[in-house]
């Protein structure tokens, strides 16, 4: 199956690293114009060069903290101003944050909800009217498998992710009559910058395990016997974003090598 995104414009939050960068590359190589949002301009510049190398299309970056409603509005205006419209939105920016319930302060709860829930709410609200007018849109919310199986000690992340799952379902029902397909992708363990930072933290604490050993050890408990790659993740996102994924709405797909105990 030849999956093409020709003529589409995509926003990918957290597009400068890890899964976001892999999606930016995959979407651009499939013919889309791509806008990557993240906080650090230097990393965005490097990412833009990587994406542009695999694409003849337009690639832009916007420095934006998705926790800020003002930044989000400015980023959306910049993308529409440069690329003309938004057909595909991937709400991907995020990072894990967990702790024992009594240790999670109001401030931490709010930060986590701003990053993982309100960012998606605010950006989707902005791109939605254009998608409705053109009767074509895709919104992909990147969550984690904990959204379906919240565990003790998993807050605030799993609670924010469960809310993201509910948001995806609500939006899917409202969007489908207008040709806007909303789905969630639930990440298990996928090699990314986040994982590299986790390894660096272990080394800083005195571990002498190599990155390769760390990745192999972490992946050993997954039924497929390994961590996933960002490219594998980007493939399923690209399919959902394409016309070939045109009858899939309101679903939440585990991309986890079989690790989740539930569907
Ligand atoms: P990375 O840490 O590799 O990349 C995160 C990206 O998000 C970077 O581009 C980062 O850039 C950006 N970002 C972080 N905070 C903000 C912010 N406030 N505003 C704008 N951009 C931001 O993460 P992954 O690729 O691993 O993760 C992608 C998504 O998948 C995340 O939502 C994560 O929680 C989820 N996930 C990943 C798992 C995995 O195994 N990799 C497991 C479970 C969930 P910058 O720092 O410059 O802003």
Short mmCIF file of N, CA and C in Angstrom, two decimals, residues 94-181:
data_model
loop_
_atom_site.label_atom_id
_atom_site.label_comp_id
_atom_site.label_asym_id
_atom_site.label_seq_id
_atom_site.Cartn_x
_atom_site.Cartn_y
_atom_site.Cartn_z
N UNK A 94 5.20 15.80 25.22
CA UNK A 94 4.93 15.32 26.58
C UNK A 94 6.14 14.63 27.16
N UNK A 95 6.06 14.36 28.43
CA UNK A 95 7.07 13.52 29.07
C UNK A 95 6.48 12.93 30.33
N UNK A 96 7.01 11.77 30.70
CA UNK A 96 6.44 11.04 31.83
C UNK A 96 6.67 11.79 33.14
N UNK A 97 5.67 11.75 34.00
CA UNK A 97 5.81 12.36 35.34
C UNK A 97 4.97 11.53 36.29
N UNK A 98 5.59 10.87 37.21
CA UNK A 98 4.84 9.99 38.11
C UNK A 98 5.37 10.10 39.54
N UNK A 99 4.48 9.79 40.47
CA UNK A 99 4.90 9.80 41.87
C UNK A 99 3.78 9.27 42.74
N UNK A 100 4.10 9.04 44.01
CA UNK A 100 3.07 8.63 44.95
C UNK A 100 2.05 9.76 45.09
N UNK A 101 0.78 9.43 45.15
CA UNK A 101 -0.31 10.42 45.13
C UNK A 101 -0.07 11.58 46.09
N UNK A 102 0.35 11.28 47.33
CA UNK A 102 0.50 12.35 48.32
C UNK A 102 1.65 13.29 48.01
N UNK A 103 2.55 12.87 47.13
CA UNK A 103 3.68 13.74 46.78
C UNK A 103 3.39 14.63 45.57
N UNK A 104 2.25 14.43 44.92
CA UNK A 104 1.95 15.21 43.72
C UNK A 104 1.16 16.45 44.13
N UNK A 105 1.82 17.60 44.01
CA UNK A 105 1.19 18.86 44.45
C UNK A 105 0.19 19.37 43.40
N UNK A 106 -0.61 20.35 43.81
CA UNK A 106 -1.53 20.99 42.86
C UNK A 106 -0.77 21.55 41.66
N UNK A 107 0.40 22.12 41.96
CA UNK A 107 1.19 22.73 40.89
C UNK A 107 1.61 21.67 39.85
N UNK A 108 2.04 20.52 40.34
CA UNK A 108 2.47 19.44 39.42
C UNK A 108 1.28 18.91 38.63
N UNK A 109 0.15 18.73 39.32
CA UNK A 109 -1.07 18.30 38.60
C UNK A 109 -1.39 19.27 37.48
N UNK A 110 -1.34 20.59 37.80
CA UNK A 110 -1.70 21.59 36.80
C UNK A 110 -0.73 21.57 35.63
N UNK A 111 0.57 21.46 35.94
CA UNK A 111 1.58 21.43 34.86
C UNK A 111 1.34 20.23 33.94
N UNK A 112 1.04 19.10 34.56
CA UNK A 112 0.86 17.89 33.75
C UNK A 112 -0.38 17.99 32.88
N UNK A 113 -1.46 18.52 33.48
CA UNK A 113 -2.69 18.68 32.69
C UNK A 113 -2.52 19.72 31.59
N UNK A 114 -1.77 20.78 31.87
CA UNK A 114 -1.53 21.79 30.83
C UNK A 114 -0.77 21.17 29.66
N UNK A 115 0.26 20.36 29.98
CA UNK A 115 1.11 19.77 28.94
C UNK A 115 0.38 18.69 28.14
N UNK A 116 -0.34 17.84 28.84
CA UNK A 116 -0.85 16.63 28.17
C UNK A 116 -2.33 16.70 27.81
N UNK A 117 -3.09 17.56 28.45
CA UNK A 117 -4.52 17.62 28.14
C UNK A 117 -4.90 18.96 27.51
N UNK A 118 -4.58 20.07 28.22
CA UNK A 118 -5.03 21.37 27.71
C UNK A 118 -4.34 21.74 26.40
N UNK A 119 -3.09 21.31 26.21
CA UNK A 119 -2.42 21.60 24.94
C UNK A 119 -3.23 21.00 23.79
N UNK A 120 -3.68 19.77 23.96
CA UNK A 120 -4.46 19.10 22.91
C UNK A 120 -5.82 19.78 22.74
N UNK A 121 -6.44 20.14 23.86
CA UNK A 121 -7.74 20.83 23.77
C UNK A 121 -7.60 22.14 23.00
N UNK A 122 -6.59 22.91 23.38
CA UNK A 122 -6.46 24.26 22.80
C UNK A 122 -6.09 24.22 21.32
N UNK A 123 -5.16 23.34 20.97
CA UNK A 123 -4.72 23.28 19.57
C UNK A 123 -5.81 22.68 18.69
N UNK A 124 -6.50 21.68 19.21
CA UNK A 124 -7.58 21.08 18.42
C UNK A 124 -8.69 22.10 18.18
N UNK A 125 -8.98 22.90 19.20
CA UNK A 125 -10.03 23.93 19.05
C UNK A 125 -9.68 24.90 17.91
N UNK A 126 -8.39 25.18 17.76
CA UNK A 126 -7.97 26.14 16.73
C UNK A 126 -8.00 25.55 15.32
N UNK A 127 -7.61 24.27 15.20
CA UNK A 127 -7.54 23.69 13.84
C UNK A 127 -8.90 23.18 13.36
N UNK A 128 -9.82 22.95 14.30
CA UNK A 128 -11.10 22.29 14.01
C UNK A 128 -11.95 23.02 12.95
N UNK A 129 -12.18 24.35 13.09
CA UNK A 129 -13.08 25.02 12.14
C UNK A 129 -12.60 24.86 10.69
N UNK A 130 -11.30 24.97 10.44
CA UNK A 130 -10.79 24.82 9.07
C UNK A 130 -11.01 23.40 8.56
N UNK A 131 -10.80 22.43 9.43
CA UNK A 131 -11.03 21.03 9.04
C UNK A 131 -12.50 20.82 8.70
N UNK A 132 -13.36 21.41 9.51
CA UNK A 132 -14.81 21.30 9.26
C UNK A 132 -15.16 21.91 7.91
N UNK A 133 -14.62 23.10 7.64
CA UNK A 133 -14.93 23.79 6.37
C UNK A 133 -14.49 22.94 5.18
N UNK A 134 -13.32 22.29 5.30
CA UNK A 134 -12.80 21.50 4.17
C UNK A 134 -13.31 20.07 4.18
N UNK A 135 -14.06 19.73 5.24
CA UNK A 135 -14.62 18.38 5.41
C UNK A 135 -13.54 17.30 5.35
N UNK A 136 -12.36 17.61 5.90
CA UNK A 136 -11.27 16.62 5.97
C UNK A 136 -10.34 17.03 7.10
N UNK A 137 -10.09 16.12 7.98
CA UNK A 137 -9.14 16.40 9.05
C UNK A 137 -8.73 15.13 9.76
N UNK A 138 -7.58 15.21 10.38
CA UNK A 138 -7.09 14.11 11.21
C UNK A 138 -6.52 14.70 12.50
N UNK A 139 -6.93 14.15 13.64
CA UNK A 139 -6.30 14.51 14.91
C UNK A 139 -5.83 13.22 15.55
N UNK A 140 -4.55 13.17 15.86
CA UNK A 140 -3.98 11.99 16.51
C UNK A 140 -3.42 12.42 17.87
N UNK A 141 -3.95 11.84 18.92
CA UNK A 141 -3.46 12.14 20.25
C UNK A 141 -2.52 11.03 20.71
N UNK A 142 -1.29 11.42 21.00
CA UNK A 142 -0.29 10.44 21.47
C UNK A 142 -0.40 10.36 22.99
N UNK A 143 -0.74 9.17 23.46
CA UNK A 143 -0.94 8.94 24.90
C UNK A 143 -0.01 7.81 25.33
N UNK A 144 -0.23 7.23 26.48
CA UNK A 144 0.52 6.01 26.82
C UNK A 144 -0.47 4.91 27.19
N UNK A 145 0.04 3.69 27.25
CA UNK A 145 -0.87 2.56 27.48
C UNK A 145 -1.51 2.64 28.87
N UNK A 146 -0.89 3.40 29.77
CA UNK A 146 -1.47 3.60 31.10
C UNK A 146 -2.82 4.30 31.07
N UNK A 147 -3.13 4.94 29.95
CA UNK A 147 -4.45 5.59 29.82
C UNK A 147 -5.57 4.58 29.98
N UNK A 148 -5.33 3.34 29.51
CA UNK A 148 -6.35 2.29 29.63
C UNK A 148 -6.18 1.48 30.91
N UNK A 149 -4.98 1.50 31.47
CA UNK A 149 -4.68 0.67 32.65
C UNK A 149 -3.94 1.50 33.69
N UNK A 150 -4.61 2.51 34.26
CA UNK A 150 -3.92 3.35 35.25
C UNK A 150 -3.45 2.53 36.44
N UNK A 151 -2.21 2.74 36.82
CA UNK A 151 -1.65 1.94 37.92
C UNK A 151 -1.35 2.83 39.12
N UNK A 152 -1.28 2.20 40.29
CA UNK A 152 -0.89 2.91 41.51
C UNK A 152 0.48 3.53 41.29
N UNK A 153 0.64 4.75 41.74
CA UNK A 153 1.93 5.44 41.58
C UNK A 153 2.10 6.06 40.21
N UNK A 154 1.09 5.97 39.37
CA UNK A 154 1.23 6.46 37.99
C UNK A 154 0.75 7.88 37.78
N UNK A 155 0.25 8.53 38.85
CA UNK A 155 -0.22 9.90 38.65
C UNK A 155 0.97 10.87 38.74
N UNK A 156 0.89 12.03 38.08
CA UNK A 156 -0.29 12.51 37.37
C UNK A 156 -0.42 11.98 35.93
N UNK A 157 0.67 11.40 35.37
CA UNK A 157 0.64 11.08 33.94
C UNK A 157 -0.55 10.22 33.54
N UNK A 158 -0.79 9.11 34.26
CA UNK A 158 -1.84 8.20 33.76
C UNK A 158 -3.23 8.84 33.83
N UNK A 159 -3.40 9.76 34.77
CA UNK A 159 -4.70 10.43 34.87
C UNK A 159 -4.86 11.42 33.71
N UNK A 160 -3.81 12.16 33.42
CA UNK A 160 -3.85 13.08 32.27
C UNK A 160 -4.07 12.29 30.99
N UNK A 161 -3.43 11.13 30.89
CA UNK A 161 -3.56 10.31 29.68
C UNK A 161 -4.97 9.70 29.56
N UNK A 162 -5.53 9.30 30.69
CA UNK A 162 -6.90 8.77 30.65
C UNK A 162 -7.87 9.86 30.21
N UNK A 163 -7.61 11.09 30.65
CA UNK A 163 -8.44 12.21 30.20
C UNK A 163 -8.26 12.43 28.69
N UNK A 164 -7.04 12.25 28.22
CA UNK A 164 -6.77 12.38 26.79
C UNK A 164 -7.50 11.32 25.98
N UNK A 165 -7.64 10.15 26.58
CA UNK A 165 -8.38 9.06 25.92
C UNK A 165 -9.86 9.43 25.80
N UNK A 166 -10.42 9.97 26.88
CA UNK A 166 -11.82 10.40 26.86
C UNK A 166 -12.01 11.54 25.87
N UNK A 167 -11.07 12.48 25.87
CA UNK A 167 -11.15 13.60 24.93
C UNK A 167 -11.16 13.08 23.49
N UNK A 168 -10.31 12.10 23.21
CA UNK A 168 -10.22 11.56 21.84
C UNK A 168 -11.56 10.98 21.41
N UNK A 169 -12.22 10.28 22.33
CA UNK A 169 -13.49 9.64 21.99
C UNK A 169 -14.58 10.68 21.76
N UNK A 170 -14.62 11.69 22.62
CA UNK A 170 -15.61 12.77 22.46
C UNK A 170 -15.42 13.46 21.11
N UNK A 171 -14.16 13.81 20.81
CA UNK A 171 -13.87 14.52 19.56
C UNK A 171 -14.16 13.65 18.35
N UNK A 172 -13.90 12.34 18.48
CA UNK A 172 -14.14 11.44 17.34
C UNK A 172 -15.62 11.45 16.96
N UNK A 173 -16.48 11.44 17.98
CA UNK A 173 -17.92 11.45 17.71
C UNK A 173 -18.38 12.76 17.09
N UNK A 174 -17.78 13.86 17.57
CA UNK A 174 -18.18 15.17 17.03
C UNK A 174 -17.55 15.44 15.67
N UNK A 175 -16.38 14.86 15.43
CA UNK A 175 -15.66 15.16 14.19
C UNK A 175 -16.10 14.32 13.00
N UNK A 176 -16.47 13.06 13.25
CA UNK A 176 -16.74 12.14 12.13
C UNK A 176 -17.79 12.68 11.14
N UNK A 177 -18.89 13.27 11.62
CA UNK A 177 -19.87 13.78 10.64
C UNK A 177 -19.31 14.87 9.73
N UNK A 178 -18.18 15.47 10.14
CA UNK A 178 -17.56 16.53 9.34
C UNK A 178 -16.32 16.04 8.60
N UNK A 179 -16.08 14.74 8.62
CA UNK A 179 -14.89 14.21 7.93
C UNK A 179 -13.61 14.36 8.74
N UNK A 180 -13.74 14.66 10.03
CA UNK A 180 -12.55 14.80 10.89
C UNK A 180 -12.42 13.51 11.71
N UNK A 181 -11.34 12.80 11.49
CA UNK A 181 -11.15 11.52 12.18
C UNK A 181 -10.17 11.70 13.33
#
